[in-house]
Amino acid sequence: MIKQGEQRLVPKLRFKGFSEDWEQCKLGELGKDYSGLTGKTKKDFGHGESLYVPYKNIFNNHIVDVDNLEKVNVSSKQNKVKYGDIFFTISSEVPEEVGMSSVIGKDINNLYLNSFSFGLRPYEKSELDMIFSSYLFRTLTFRKKMYILAQGISRYNISKANVMKLEIALPSVNEQKKIGRLLYKLDSMITLHNLKKEKIEKLKLDLVRRLDFSLIEESDEVVLGDLIEIKSGYGFKSEEFSNNGIPLVRISDIDSGIVKKPGTFIKEDSKYIDFLIKSGDYLIAMSGATTGKIGRYTLNHDAYCNQRIGIIRGIENKIDNNYLEYVLHSSKFQHYISTQWGAGAQPNINLKQIKDYKLRLPKLSEQKLIGSIFANLNRQKDIHKVEQLLSLKELYLNKLFI
């Protein structure tokens, strides 16, 4: 029974018919942890009769994409993955990418887990809905707990033992199912509109290819650094995060060519003025699994930029800002970025590498013509529908969970 003055353990938003408090428990009470592949060398991967879940599959998907598993040769005893297992990444170059989660929603024979993640297998008696859990561990509330656990300087790691001590709040299984199904349906709508958005993106490139800009090949090569202003973000500490103030854009907010409405805030301070993002700026992920990912900031208010993100702003009369989008999304630029770290190395780029990119630039009038194609197609409702659905999902993740 709740005593007078005690705060109830309930979310801000609920389905009708549910009123009881959520119950707190530690992850270690829900299931048993296990390690990923051990004792493997490079020659063991890319062939064999077994499959494993790659790090990026976990990072990019709250439910494992079973069409993107990779081969591995397993001859010794290793921990096999089972339906319903929950995975957490344990290492990254930025703290906000540590502890990303995913669940496996299909039984696959001889499936294993990559070496840089660990698994949690729920006990049969634990009442944890799989789809609900796939969203629970990606909420900002839980992610903040992971940030605190991240240890390191140039590379961040988390301890499996410490993760298992983390506390979470759970509703009844019926309420879990309601929440999980709602968010899953919303994700399905986002996927549908993303497919339409991808068609628009393809149309952009096809239209540009059909235009005859002969002067591009005849023009001199220039370096991107002469056309843009670029700077990186600041390493804000998790203890500085607030529920109000100036929005803080993190790497995870860059999605599908746009920047989602941030769910984290920092109290305004003049010492952070150099890290402000303006509407129309382009952001680029500079480290981790999504290095090279581009998003355009279109919100009407300024935001702070977190570390390992580059802020790119076109210089007026040198490059059209809409044309700059074409440059940054081009396969040539993306390929260039992907070649800036060594084979097997953790993806990582710096400002100089971005500025050193060479391109042939058409005259400004032609840039504006190409840029106008992008601007007009960007106004298509499917692109903005994705933004709206992503914002709605963010709202639900913040309000439906504790």
mmCIF file of C-alpha atoms in Angstrom:
data_model
loop_
_atom_site.group_PDB
_atom_site.id
_atom_site.type_symbol
_atom_site.label_atom_id
_atom_site.label_comp_id
_atom_site.label_asym_id
_atom_site.label_seq_id
_atom_site.Cartn_x
_atom_site.Cartn_y
_atom_site.Cartn_z
ATOM 1 C CA MET A 1 0.000 0.000 0.000
ATOM 2 C CA ILE A 2 1.298 3.471 -0.879
ATOM 3 C CA LYS A 3 1.877 5.629 2.196
ATOM 4 C CA GLN A 4 0.778 9.255 2.208
ATOM 5 C CA GLY A 5 3.443 11.444 0.603
ATOM 6 C CA GLU A 6 5.090 8.566 -1.271
ATOM 7 C CA GLN A 7 5.402 8.944 -5.021
ATOM 8 C CA ARG A 8 3.607 6.243 -6.966
ATOM 9 C CA LEU A 9 5.585 4.138 -9.422
ATOM 10 C CA VAL A 10 3.427 4.810 -12.477
ATOM 11 C CA PRO A 11 4.126 6.273 -15.953
ATOM 12 C CA LYS A 12 2.835 9.665 -17.107
ATOM 13 C CA LEU A 13 0.715 8.071 -19.847
ATOM 14 C CA ARG A 14 -1.294 4.829 -19.554
ATOM 15 C CA PHE A 15 -3.875 2.742 -21.337
ATOM 16 C CA LYS A 16 -7.348 2.634 -19.830
ATOM 17 C CA GLY A 17 -7.911 -0.215 -17.398
ATOM 18 C CA PHE A 18 -4.468 -0.118 -15.771
ATOM 19 C CA SER A 19 -3.969 1.640 -12.454
ATOM 20 C CA GLU A 20 -1.686 -0.522 -10.320
ATOM 21 C CA ASP A 21 1.892 0.498 -9.559
ATOM 22 C CA TRP A 22 4.776 -0.900 -11.567
ATOM 23 C CA GLU A 23 7.188 -3.186 -9.728
ATOM 24 C CA GLN A 24 10.923 -2.607 -9.472
ATOM 25 C CA CYS A 25 13.482 -5.344 -9.936
ATOM 26 C CA LYS A 26 17.119 -5.808 -10.929
ATOM 27 C CA LEU A 27 18.063 -7.195 -14.336
ATOM 28 C CA GLY A 28 19.791 -10.077 -12.583
ATOM 29 C CA GLU A 29 16.434 -11.112 -11.122
ATOM 30 C CA LEU A 30 14.891 -11.388 -14.586
ATOM 31 C CA GLY A 31 17.374 -13.724 -16.213
ATOM 32 C CA LYS A 32 20.889 -15.101 -16.546
ATOM 33 C CA ASP A 33 23.650 -13.368 -18.482
ATOM 34 C CA TYR A 34 26.083 -14.996 -20.897
ATOM 35 C CA SER A 35 29.062 -13.897 -22.976
ATOM 36 C CA GLY A 36 29.433 -13.616 -26.723
ATOM 37 C CA LEU A 37 31.957 -15.534 -28.824
ATOM 38 C CA THR A 38 35.384 -16.034 -27.237
ATOM 39 C CA GLY A 39 38.773 -17.169 -28.537
ATOM 40 C CA LYS A 40 37.984 -16.258 -32.140
ATOM 41 C CA THR A 41 40.404 -14.821 -34.709
ATOM 42 C CA LYS A 42 39.742 -13.077 -38.018
ATOM 43 C CA LYS A 43 40.108 -16.350 -39.944
ATOM 44 C CA ASP A 44 37.083 -17.832 -38.120
ATOM 45 C CA PHE A 45 34.669 -15.290 -39.593
ATOM 46 C CA GLY A 46 33.028 -15.125 -43.006
ATOM 47 C CA HIS A 47 32.588 -18.879 -43.421
ATOM 48 C CA GLY A 48 31.343 -21.921 -41.542
ATOM 49 C CA GLU A 49 28.076 -23.659 -40.730
ATOM 50 C CA SER A 50 27.096 -21.295 -37.916
ATOM 51 C CA LEU A 51 25.799 -17.720 -37.788
ATOM 52 C CA TYR A 52 26.343 -14.881 -35.349
ATOM 53 C CA VAL A 53 24.612 -11.588 -34.546
ATOM 54 C CA PRO A 54 27.006 -8.728 -35.505
ATOM 55 C CA TYR A 55 27.555 -5.688 -33.293
ATOM 56 C CA LYS A 56 25.998 -3.295 -35.833
ATOM 57 C CA ASN A 57 22.862 -5.440 -36.075
ATOM 58 C CA ILE A 58 22.298 -4.906 -32.362
ATOM 59 C CA PHE A 59 23.188 -1.230 -32.534
ATOM 60 C CA ASN A 60 20.858 -0.483 -35.454
ATOM 61 C CA ASN A 61 17.832 -2.600 -34.497
ATOM 62 C CA HIS A 62 15.760 -2.945 -31.337
ATOM 63 C CA ILE A 63 14.751 -6.358 -32.730
ATOM 64 C CA VAL A 64 17.544 -8.282 -34.472
ATOM 65 C CA ASP A 65 17.358 -8.229 -38.272
ATOM 66 C CA VAL A 66 17.587 -11.969 -38.972
ATOM 67 C CA ASP A 67 18.315 -11.273 -42.648
ATOM 68 C CA ASN A 68 21.615 -9.642 -41.653
ATOM 69 C CA LEU A 69 23.414 -12.353 -39.724
ATOM 70 C CA GLU A 70 26.978 -13.359 -40.602
ATOM 71 C CA LYS A 71 28.826 -16.665 -40.883
ATOM 72 C CA VAL A 72 31.302 -17.926 -38.314
ATOM 73 C CA ASN A 73 33.199 -21.176 -37.844
ATOM 74 C CA VAL A 74 32.481 -22.586 -34.368
ATOM 75 C CA SER A 75 34.309 -25.747 -33.300
ATOM 76 C CA SER A 76 34.506 -25.272 -29.519
ATOM 77 C CA LYS A 77 31.721 -24.918 -26.987
ATOM 78 C CA GLN A 78 30.182 -21.431 -27.127
ATOM 79 C CA ASN A 79 26.962 -19.873 -25.844
ATOM 80 C CA LYS A 80 24.125 -20.313 -28.325
ATOM 81 C CA VAL A 81 21.462 -17.661 -28.804
ATOM 82 C CA LYS A 82 17.816 -18.548 -28.149
ATOM 83 C CA TYR A 83 14.489 -16.920 -28.984
ATOM 84 C CA GLY A 84 13.689 -14.048 -26.615
ATOM 85 C CA ASP A 85 17.283 -13.364 -25.545
ATOM 86 C CA ILE A 86 18.197 -9.718 -24.953
ATOM 87 C CA PHE A 87 21.569 -8.381 -26.125
ATOM 88 C CA PHE A 88 23.640 -5.412 -24.940
ATOM 89 C CA THR A 89 26.742 -3.946 -26.597
ATOM 90 C CA ILE A 90 29.603 -3.523 -24.116
ATOM 91 C CA SER A 91 32.137 -1.320 -25.914
ATOM 92 C CA SER A 92 32.223 1.858 -28.007
ATOM 93 C CA GLU A 93 34.216 5.037 -28.610
ATOM 94 C CA VAL A 94 31.409 7.200 -27.243
ATOM 95 C CA PRO A 95 29.522 6.566 -23.976
ATOM 96 C CA GLU A 96 26.099 7.109 -25.548
ATOM 97 C CA GLU A 97 26.629 4.104 -27.843
ATOM 98 C CA VAL A 98 27.519 1.714 -25.016
ATOM 99 C CA GLY A 99 24.823 -0.683 -23.845
ATOM 100 C CA MET A 100 22.630 -0.479 -26.953
ATOM 101 C CA SER A 101 20.079 -3.287 -26.835
ATOM 102 C CA SER A 102 18.254 -5.654 -29.151
ATOM 103 C CA VAL A 103 16.173 -8.816 -28.793
ATOM 104 C CA ILE A 104 16.027 -11.933 -30.951
ATOM 105 C CA GLY A 105 12.500 -12.654 -32.146
ATOM 106 C CA LYS A 106 13.122 -15.911 -33.993
ATOM 107 C CA ASP A 107 14.592 -19.321 -33.178
ATOM 108 C CA ILE A 108 17.612 -19.983 -35.416
ATOM 109 C CA ASN A 109 19.826 -23.054 -35.152
ATOM 110 C CA ASN A 110 23.522 -22.589 -34.358
ATOM 111 C CA LEU A 111 23.254 -18.852 -33.770
ATOM 112 C CA TYR A 112 25.846 -17.066 -31.627
ATOM 113 C CA LEU A 113 26.575 -13.562 -30.350
ATOM 114 C CA ASN A 114 29.450 -11.257 -31.345
ATOM 115 C CA SER A 115 32.389 -10.829 -28.959
ATOM 116 C CA PHE A 116 31.603 -7.197 -28.096
ATOM 117 C CA SER A 117 28.149 -7.849 -26.642
ATOM 118 C CA PHE A 118 26.590 -9.996 -23.946
ATOM 119 C CA GLY A 119 23.244 -11.736 -23.697
ATOM 120 C CA LEU A 120 20.505 -11.865 -21.076
ATOM 121 C CA ARG A 121 18.246 -14.922 -21.153
ATOM 122 C CA PRO A 122 15.009 -14.284 -19.229
ATOM 123 C CA TYR A 123 13.972 -17.001 -16.780
ATOM 124 C CA GLU A 124 10.876 -18.916 -17.874
ATOM 125 C CA LYS A 125 9.063 -17.692 -14.776
ATOM 126 C CA SER A 126 9.989 -14.026 -15.364
ATOM 127 C CA GLU A 127 7.059 -12.119 -16.787
ATOM 128 C CA LEU A 128 8.806 -10.064 -19.455
ATOM 129 C CA ASP A 129 7.174 -9.535 -22.842
ATOM 130 C CA MET A 130 9.739 -9.711 -25.651
ATOM 131 C CA ILE A 131 8.428 -6.795 -27.726
ATOM 132 C CA PHE A 132 8.001 -4.612 -24.629
ATOM 133 C CA SER A 133 11.586 -5.347 -23.573
ATOM 134 C CA SER A 134 12.875 -4.367 -27.028
ATOM 135 C CA TYR A 135 11.638 -0.818 -26.334
ATOM 136 C CA LEU A 136 12.185 -0.690 -22.566
ATOM 137 C CA PHE A 137 15.970 -0.896 -22.829
ATOM 138 C CA ARG A 138 16.074 1.877 -25.455
ATOM 139 C CA THR A 139 14.184 4.446 -23.389
ATOM 140 C CA LEU A 140 16.100 7.556 -22.354
ATOM 141 C CA THR A 141 15.603 6.636 -18.687
ATOM 142 C CA PHE A 142 17.398 3.319 -19.100
ATOM 143 C CA ARG A 143 19.995 4.712 -21.530
ATOM 144 C CA LYS A 144 21.011 7.326 -18.931
ATOM 145 C CA LYS A 145 21.781 4.492 -16.518
ATOM 146 C CA MET A 146 24.061 2.980 -19.145
ATOM 147 C CA TYR A 147 25.894 6.299 -19.690
ATOM 148 C CA ILE A 148 26.767 6.374 -15.989
ATOM 149 C CA LEU A 149 28.248 2.864 -16.176
ATOM 150 C CA ALA A 150 30.439 3.683 -19.196
ATOM 151 C CA GLN A 151 34.111 3.750 -18.194
ATOM 152 C CA GLY A 152 37.104 4.814 -20.264
ATOM 153 C CA ILE A 153 38.915 7.678 -21.964
ATOM 154 C CA SER A 154 39.482 6.952 -25.660
ATOM 155 C CA ARG A 155 37.167 3.922 -25.538
ATOM 156 C CA TYR A 156 34.232 3.246 -23.250
ATOM 157 C CA ASN A 157 33.215 -0.105 -21.769
ATOM 158 C CA ILE A 158 30.582 -1.361 -19.376
ATOM 159 C CA SER A 159 30.778 -4.197 -16.890
ATOM 160 C CA LYS A 160 28.293 -7.002 -17.422
ATOM 161 C CA ALA A 161 28.059 -7.452 -13.647
ATOM 162 C CA ASN A 162 27.164 -3.781 -13.134
ATOM 163 C CA VAL A 163 24.491 -3.895 -15.844
ATOM 164 C CA MET A 164 22.853 -6.864 -14.137
ATOM 165 C CA LYS A 165 22.552 -4.763 -10.962
ATOM 166 C CA LEU A 166 20.554 -2.022 -12.703
ATOM 167 C CA GLU A 167 16.969 -1.574 -11.559
ATOM 168 C CA ILE A 168 14.013 -1.324 -13.918
ATOM 169 C CA ALA A 169 10.286 -0.910 -13.359
ATOM 170 C CA LEU A 170 7.830 -3.356 -14.943
ATOM 171 C CA PRO A 171 4.033 -3.304 -15.290
ATOM 172 C CA SER A 172 1.834 -6.388 -15.571
ATOM 173 C CA VAL A 173 2.379 -8.584 -18.627
ATOM 174 C CA ASN A 174 -0.938 -7.419 -20.087
ATOM 175 C CA GLU A 175 0.135 -3.776 -19.872
ATOM 176 C CA GLN A 176 3.552 -4.701 -21.305
ATOM 177 C CA LYS A 177 1.836 -6.279 -24.296
ATOM 178 C CA LYS A 178 -0.341 -3.188 -24.855
ATOM 179 C CA ILE A 179 2.685 -0.873 -24.796
ATOM 180 C CA GLY A 180 4.807 -3.165 -26.939
ATOM 181 C CA ARG A 181 2.133 -3.640 -29.610
ATOM 182 C CA LEU A 182 1.446 0.098 -29.849
ATOM 183 C CA LEU A 183 5.117 0.938 -30.404
ATOM 184 C CA TYR A 184 5.587 -1.980 -32.796
ATOM 185 C CA LYS A 185 2.647 -0.757 -34.893
ATOM 186 C CA LEU A 186 4.114 2.750 -34.869
ATOM 187 C CA ASP A 187 7.470 1.361 -36.035
ATOM 188 C CA SER A 188 5.713 -0.469 -38.870
ATOM 189 C CA MET A 189 4.215 2.848 -40.008
ATOM 190 C CA ILE A 190 7.648 4.499 -39.816
ATOM 191 C CA THR A 191 9.106 1.688 -41.936
ATOM 192 C CA LEU A 192 6.347 2.106 -44.529
ATOM 193 C CA HIS A 193 6.886 5.865 -44.810
ATOM 194 C CA ASN A 194 10.651 5.369 -44.823
ATOM 195 C CA LEU A 195 10.279 3.173 -47.899
ATOM 196 C CA LYS A 196 8.357 5.982 -49.595
ATOM 197 C CA LYS A 197 10.999 8.429 -48.394
ATOM 198 C CA GLU A 198 13.753 6.236 -49.860
ATOM 199 C CA LYS A 199 11.963 6.348 -53.217
ATOM 200 C CA ILE A 200 12.021 10.140 -53.009
ATOM 201 C CA GLU A 201 15.746 10.041 -52.149
ATOM 202 C CA LYS A 202 16.355 7.786 -55.159
ATOM 203 C CA LEU A 203 14.344 10.146 -57.341
ATOM 204 C CA LYS A 204 16.569 13.016 -56.202
ATOM 205 C CA LEU A 205 19.695 11.225 -57.356
ATOM 206 C CA ASP A 206 18.131 9.990 -60.599
ATOM 207 C CA LEU A 207 17.003 13.498 -61.532
ATOM 208 C CA VAL A 208 20.425 14.940 -60.831
ATOM 209 C CA ARG A 209 22.100 12.255 -62.967
ATOM 210 C CA ARG A 210 19.783 13.093 -65.870
ATOM 211 C CA LEU A 211 20.738 16.763 -65.805
ATOM 212 C CA ASP A 212 23.661 17.679 -68.043
ATOM 213 C CA PHE A 213 26.142 19.623 -65.940
ATOM 214 C CA SER A 214 29.092 19.366 -68.295
ATOM 215 C CA LEU A 215 30.951 22.156 -66.536
ATOM 216 C CA ILE A 216 31.308 19.991 -63.420
ATOM 217 C CA GLU A 217 33.925 17.772 -65.050
ATOM 218 C CA GLU A 218 35.640 20.770 -66.615
ATOM 219 C CA SER A 219 35.872 22.733 -63.383
ATOM 220 C CA ASP A 220 38.871 22.626 -61.069
ATOM 221 C CA GLU A 221 38.874 20.412 -58.014
ATOM 222 C CA VAL A 222 38.190 22.143 -54.726
ATOM 223 C CA VAL A 223 38.382 20.905 -51.162
ATOM 224 C CA LEU A 224 35.258 20.856 -49.025
ATOM 225 C CA GLY A 225 37.037 22.804 -46.286
ATOM 226 C CA ASP A 226 37.098 25.901 -48.526
ATOM 227 C CA LEU A 227 33.313 25.788 -48.906
ATOM 228 C CA ILE A 228 32.107 25.126 -45.372
ATOM 229 C CA GLU A 229 32.462 26.029 -41.735
ATOM 230 C CA ILE A 230 32.832 22.920 -39.598
ATOM 231 C CA LYS A 231 33.267 22.309 -35.893
ATOM 232 C CA SER A 232 32.656 19.471 -33.476
ATOM 233 C CA GLY A 233 30.403 19.189 -30.449
ATOM 234 C CA TYR A 234 31.161 19.154 -26.745
ATOM 235 C CA GLY A 235 31.449 16.260 -24.297
ATOM 236 C CA PHE A 236 28.483 17.035 -22.069
ATOM 237 C CA LYS A 237 28.354 14.857 -18.952
ATOM 238 C CA SER A 238 25.266 12.767 -18.221
ATOM 239 C CA GLU A 239 24.876 14.554 -14.874
ATOM 240 C CA GLU A 240 24.324 17.797 -16.845
ATOM 241 C CA PHE A 241 21.274 16.317 -18.617
ATOM 242 C CA SER A 242 18.037 18.058 -17.698
ATOM 243 C CA ASN A 243 14.327 17.968 -18.488
ATOM 244 C CA ASN A 244 14.346 21.567 -19.715
ATOM 245 C CA GLY A 245 16.681 24.141 -21.207
ATOM 246 C CA ILE A 246 18.441 23.964 -24.599
ATOM 247 C CA PRO A 247 17.903 20.679 -26.521
ATOM 248 C CA LEU A 248 21.001 18.467 -26.817
ATOM 249 C CA VAL A 249 21.478 16.623 -30.111
ATOM 250 C CA ARG A 250 23.258 13.277 -29.748
ATOM 251 C CA ILE A 251 24.432 10.804 -32.386
ATOM 252 C CA SER A 252 21.315 8.699 -31.829
ATOM 253 C CA ASP A 253 19.155 11.690 -32.852
ATOM 254 C CA ILE A 254 20.543 11.620 -36.413
ATOM 255 C CA ASP A 255 18.196 9.330 -38.301
ATOM 256 C CA SER A 256 17.177 8.807 -41.940
ATOM 257 C CA GLY A 257 18.751 12.036 -43.193
ATOM 258 C CA ILE A 258 17.082 14.201 -40.557
ATOM 259 C CA VAL A 259 17.691 15.166 -36.942
ATOM 260 C CA LYS A 260 14.940 13.997 -34.614
ATOM 261 C CA LYS A 261 13.566 16.280 -31.938
ATOM 262 C CA PRO A 262 15.975 15.740 -29.017
ATOM 263 C CA GLY A 263 14.660 14.313 -25.756
ATOM 264 C CA THR A 264 17.591 15.543 -23.657
ATOM 265 C CA PHE A 265 18.250 19.115 -22.520
ATOM 266 C CA ILE A 266 21.109 21.150 -21.058
ATOM 267 C CA LYS A 267 20.654 24.306 -19.007
ATOM 268 C CA GLU A 268 21.615 27.338 -21.095
ATOM 269 C CA ASP A 269 25.144 28.590 -20.438
ATOM 270 C CA SER A 270 27.172 31.148 -22.402
ATOM 271 C CA LYS A 271 30.265 28.939 -22.184
ATOM 272 C CA TYR A 272 28.573 26.516 -24.599
ATOM 273 C CA ILE A 273 27.819 29.121 -27.282
ATOM 274 C CA ASP A 274 30.389 27.621 -29.694
ATOM 275 C CA PHE A 275 28.479 24.333 -29.704
ATOM 276 C CA LEU A 276 25.119 25.689 -30.882
ATOM 277 C CA ILE A 277 23.394 24.145 -33.904
ATOM 278 C CA LYS A 278 21.354 26.463 -36.142
ATOM 279 C CA SER A 279 18.382 25.534 -38.328
ATOM 280 C CA GLY A 280 19.703 24.408 -41.721
ATOM 281 C CA ASP A 281 23.003 23.040 -40.371
ATOM 282 C CA TYR A 282 24.116 19.555 -41.378
ATOM 283 C CA LEU A 283 25.344 17.111 -38.744
ATOM 284 C CA ILE A 284 27.690 14.188 -39.333
ATOM 285 C CA ALA A 285 28.388 11.272 -36.980
ATOM 286 C CA MET A 286 32.162 11.121 -36.486
ATOM 287 C CA SER A 287 32.592 7.968 -34.431
ATOM 288 C CA GLY A 288 31.104 4.569 -33.753
ATOM 289 C CA ALA A 289 28.846 2.249 -35.684
ATOM 290 C CA THR A 290 27.122 5.013 -37.665
ATOM 291 C CA THR A 291 30.171 7.085 -38.668
ATOM 292 C CA GLY A 292 29.369 9.206 -41.735
ATOM 293 C CA LYS A 293 25.629 9.329 -41.052
ATOM 294 C CA ILE A 294 24.223 12.711 -42.137
ATOM 295 C CA GLY A 295 21.216 14.617 -40.824
ATOM 296 C CA ARG A 296 19.891 18.108 -41.508
ATOM 297 C CA TYR A 297 18.729 20.111 -38.511
ATOM 298 C CA THR A 298 15.387 21.697 -39.434
ATOM 299 C CA LEU A 299 13.915 22.670 -36.061
ATOM 300 C CA ASN A 300 13.228 26.381 -35.553
ATOM 301 C CA HIS A 301 15.188 26.704 -32.302
ATOM 302 C CA ASP A 302 18.903 26.305 -31.597
ATOM 303 C CA ALA A 303 20.323 23.193 -29.952
ATOM 304 C CA TYR A 304 23.594 22.134 -28.363
ATOM 305 C CA CYS A 305 25.753 19.583 -30.160
ATOM 306 C CA ASN A 306 27.163 16.610 -28.273
ATOM 307 C CA GLN A 307 30.671 15.229 -28.765
ATOM 308 C CA ARG A 308 31.673 13.148 -31.805
ATOM 309 C CA ILE A 309 29.244 15.032 -34.046
ATOM 310 C CA GLY A 310 30.424 17.525 -36.657
ATOM 311 C CA ILE A 311 28.399 20.676 -37.402
ATOM 312 C CA ILE A 312 28.657 21.584 -41.111
ATOM 313 C CA ARG A 313 27.488 24.965 -42.405
ATOM 314 C CA GLY A 314 27.881 26.107 -46.023
ATOM 315 C CA ILE A 315 29.663 29.429 -46.652
ATOM 316 C CA GLU A 316 27.329 31.842 -48.437
ATOM 317 C CA ASN A 317 28.192 32.515 -52.113
ATOM 318 C CA LYS A 318 30.619 29.587 -52.134
ATOM 319 C CA ILE A 319 28.190 26.669 -52.003
ATOM 320 C CA ASP A 320 24.400 26.508 -52.093
ATOM 321 C CA ASN A 321 23.175 25.025 -48.805
ATOM 322 C CA ASN A 322 20.668 22.716 -50.517
ATOM 323 C CA TYR A 323 23.354 21.563 -52.953
ATOM 324 C CA LEU A 324 25.554 20.799 -49.941
ATOM 325 C CA GLU A 325 22.987 18.147 -49.002
ATOM 326 C CA TYR A 326 23.571 16.492 -52.382
ATOM 327 C CA VAL A 327 27.345 16.506 -51.774
ATOM 328 C CA LEU A 328 27.130 15.016 -48.273
ATOM 329 C CA HIS A 329 24.665 12.294 -49.254
ATOM 330 C CA SER A 330 26.497 11.405 -52.469
ATOM 331 C CA SER A 331 27.911 7.892 -52.773
ATOM 332 C CA LYS A 332 31.307 9.439 -53.569
ATOM 333 C CA PHE A 333 31.461 11.348 -50.265
ATOM 334 C CA GLN A 334 30.126 8.406 -48.259
ATOM 335 C CA HIS A 335 32.695 6.095 -49.870
ATOM 336 C CA TYR A 336 35.452 8.588 -49.090
ATOM 337 C CA ILE A 337 34.396 8.692 -45.434
ATOM 338 C CA SER A 338 34.376 4.879 -45.230
ATOM 339 C CA THR A 339 38.024 4.754 -46.382
ATOM 340 C CA GLN A 340 39.330 7.052 -43.646
ATOM 341 C CA TRP A 341 39.922 4.353 -41.035
ATOM 342 C CA GLY A 342 41.989 1.195 -41.370
ATOM 343 C CA ALA A 343 40.649 -2.286 -41.989
ATOM 344 C CA GLY A 344 39.349 -3.785 -38.765
ATOM 345 C CA ALA A 345 39.660 -0.463 -36.927
ATOM 346 C CA GLN A 346 36.798 1.156 -35.062
ATOM 347 C CA PRO A 347 35.103 3.705 -37.393
ATOM 348 C CA ASN A 348 36.318 7.194 -36.554
ATOM 349 C CA ILE A 349 36.870 10.401 -38.550
ATOM 350 C CA ASN A 350 38.161 13.870 -37.705
ATOM 351 C CA LEU A 351 37.413 17.390 -38.946
ATOM 352 C CA LYS A 352 40.532 17.536 -41.130
ATOM 353 C CA GLN A 353 39.531 14.390 -43.026
ATOM 354 C CA ILE A 354 36.119 15.897 -43.776
ATOM 355 C CA LYS A 355 37.642 19.208 -44.885
ATOM 356 C CA ASP A 356 40.167 17.415 -47.128
ATOM 357 C CA TYR A 357 37.441 15.801 -49.270
ATOM 358 C CA LYS A 358 37.923 16.837 -52.916
ATOM 359 C CA LEU A 359 35.064 17.528 -55.301
ATOM 360 C CA ARG A 360 34.309 19.273 -58.571
ATOM 361 C CA LEU A 361 31.925 22.151 -58.056
ATOM 362 C CA PRO A 362 29.513 23.502 -60.696
ATOM 363 C CA LYS A 363 28.890 27.223 -60.832
ATOM 364 C CA LEU A 364 26.522 28.637 -58.240
ATOM 365 C CA SER A 365 23.540 28.916 -60.614
ATOM 366 C CA GLU A 366 23.782 25.179 -61.386
ATOM 367 C CA GLN A 367 24.199 24.375 -57.707
ATOM 368 C CA LYS A 368 20.998 26.265 -56.970
ATOM 369 C CA LEU A 369 19.151 24.305 -59.662
ATOM 370 C CA ILE A 370 20.251 20.971 -58.195
ATOM 371 C CA GLY A 371 19.606 22.277 -54.693
ATOM 372 C CA SER A 372 16.082 23.333 -55.626
ATOM 373 C CA ILE A 373 15.327 19.751 -56.707
ATOM 374 C CA PHE A 374 16.335 18.544 -53.262
ATOM 375 C CA ALA A 375 14.432 21.339 -51.509
ATOM 376 C CA ASN A 376 11.216 20.655 -53.440
ATOM 377 C CA LEU A 377 11.387 16.910 -52.882
ATOM 378 C CA ASN A 378 12.143 17.481 -49.200
ATOM 379 C CA ARG A 379 8.742 19.133 -48.916
ATOM 380 C CA GLN A 380 7.002 15.898 -49.867
ATOM 381 C CA LYS A 381 4.637 14.827 -47.111
ATOM 382 C CA ASP A 382 6.197 11.366 -46.667
ATOM 383 C CA ILE A 383 9.464 12.908 -45.491
ATOM 384 C CA HIS A 384 7.669 15.065 -42.938
ATOM 385 C CA LYS A 385 5.429 12.143 -41.962
ATOM 386 C CA VAL A 386 8.544 10.208 -40.924
ATOM 387 C CA GLU A 387 9.640 13.160 -38.781
ATOM 388 C CA GLN A 388 6.202 13.347 -37.155
ATOM 389 C CA LEU A 389 6.074 9.607 -36.458
ATOM 390 C CA LEU A 390 9.605 9.604 -35.020
ATOM 391 C CA SER A 391 8.643 12.486 -32.714
ATOM 392 C CA LEU A 392 5.494 10.617 -31.653
ATOM 393 C CA LYS A 393 7.539 7.496 -30.925
ATOM 394 C CA GLU A 394 9.973 9.556 -28.835
ATOM 395 C CA LEU A 395 7.034 10.970 -26.885
ATOM 396 C CA TYR A 396 5.637 7.499 -26.194
ATOM 397 C CA LEU A 397 9.050 6.182 -25.128
ATOM 398 C CA ASN A 398 9.285 9.017 -22.607
ATOM 399 C CA LYS A 399 5.699 8.883 -21.327
ATOM 400 C CA LEU A 400 4.709 5.184 -21.407
ATOM 401 C CA PHE A 401 7.730 4.004 -19.403
ATOM 402 C CA ILE A 402 9.178 4.861 -15.997
#
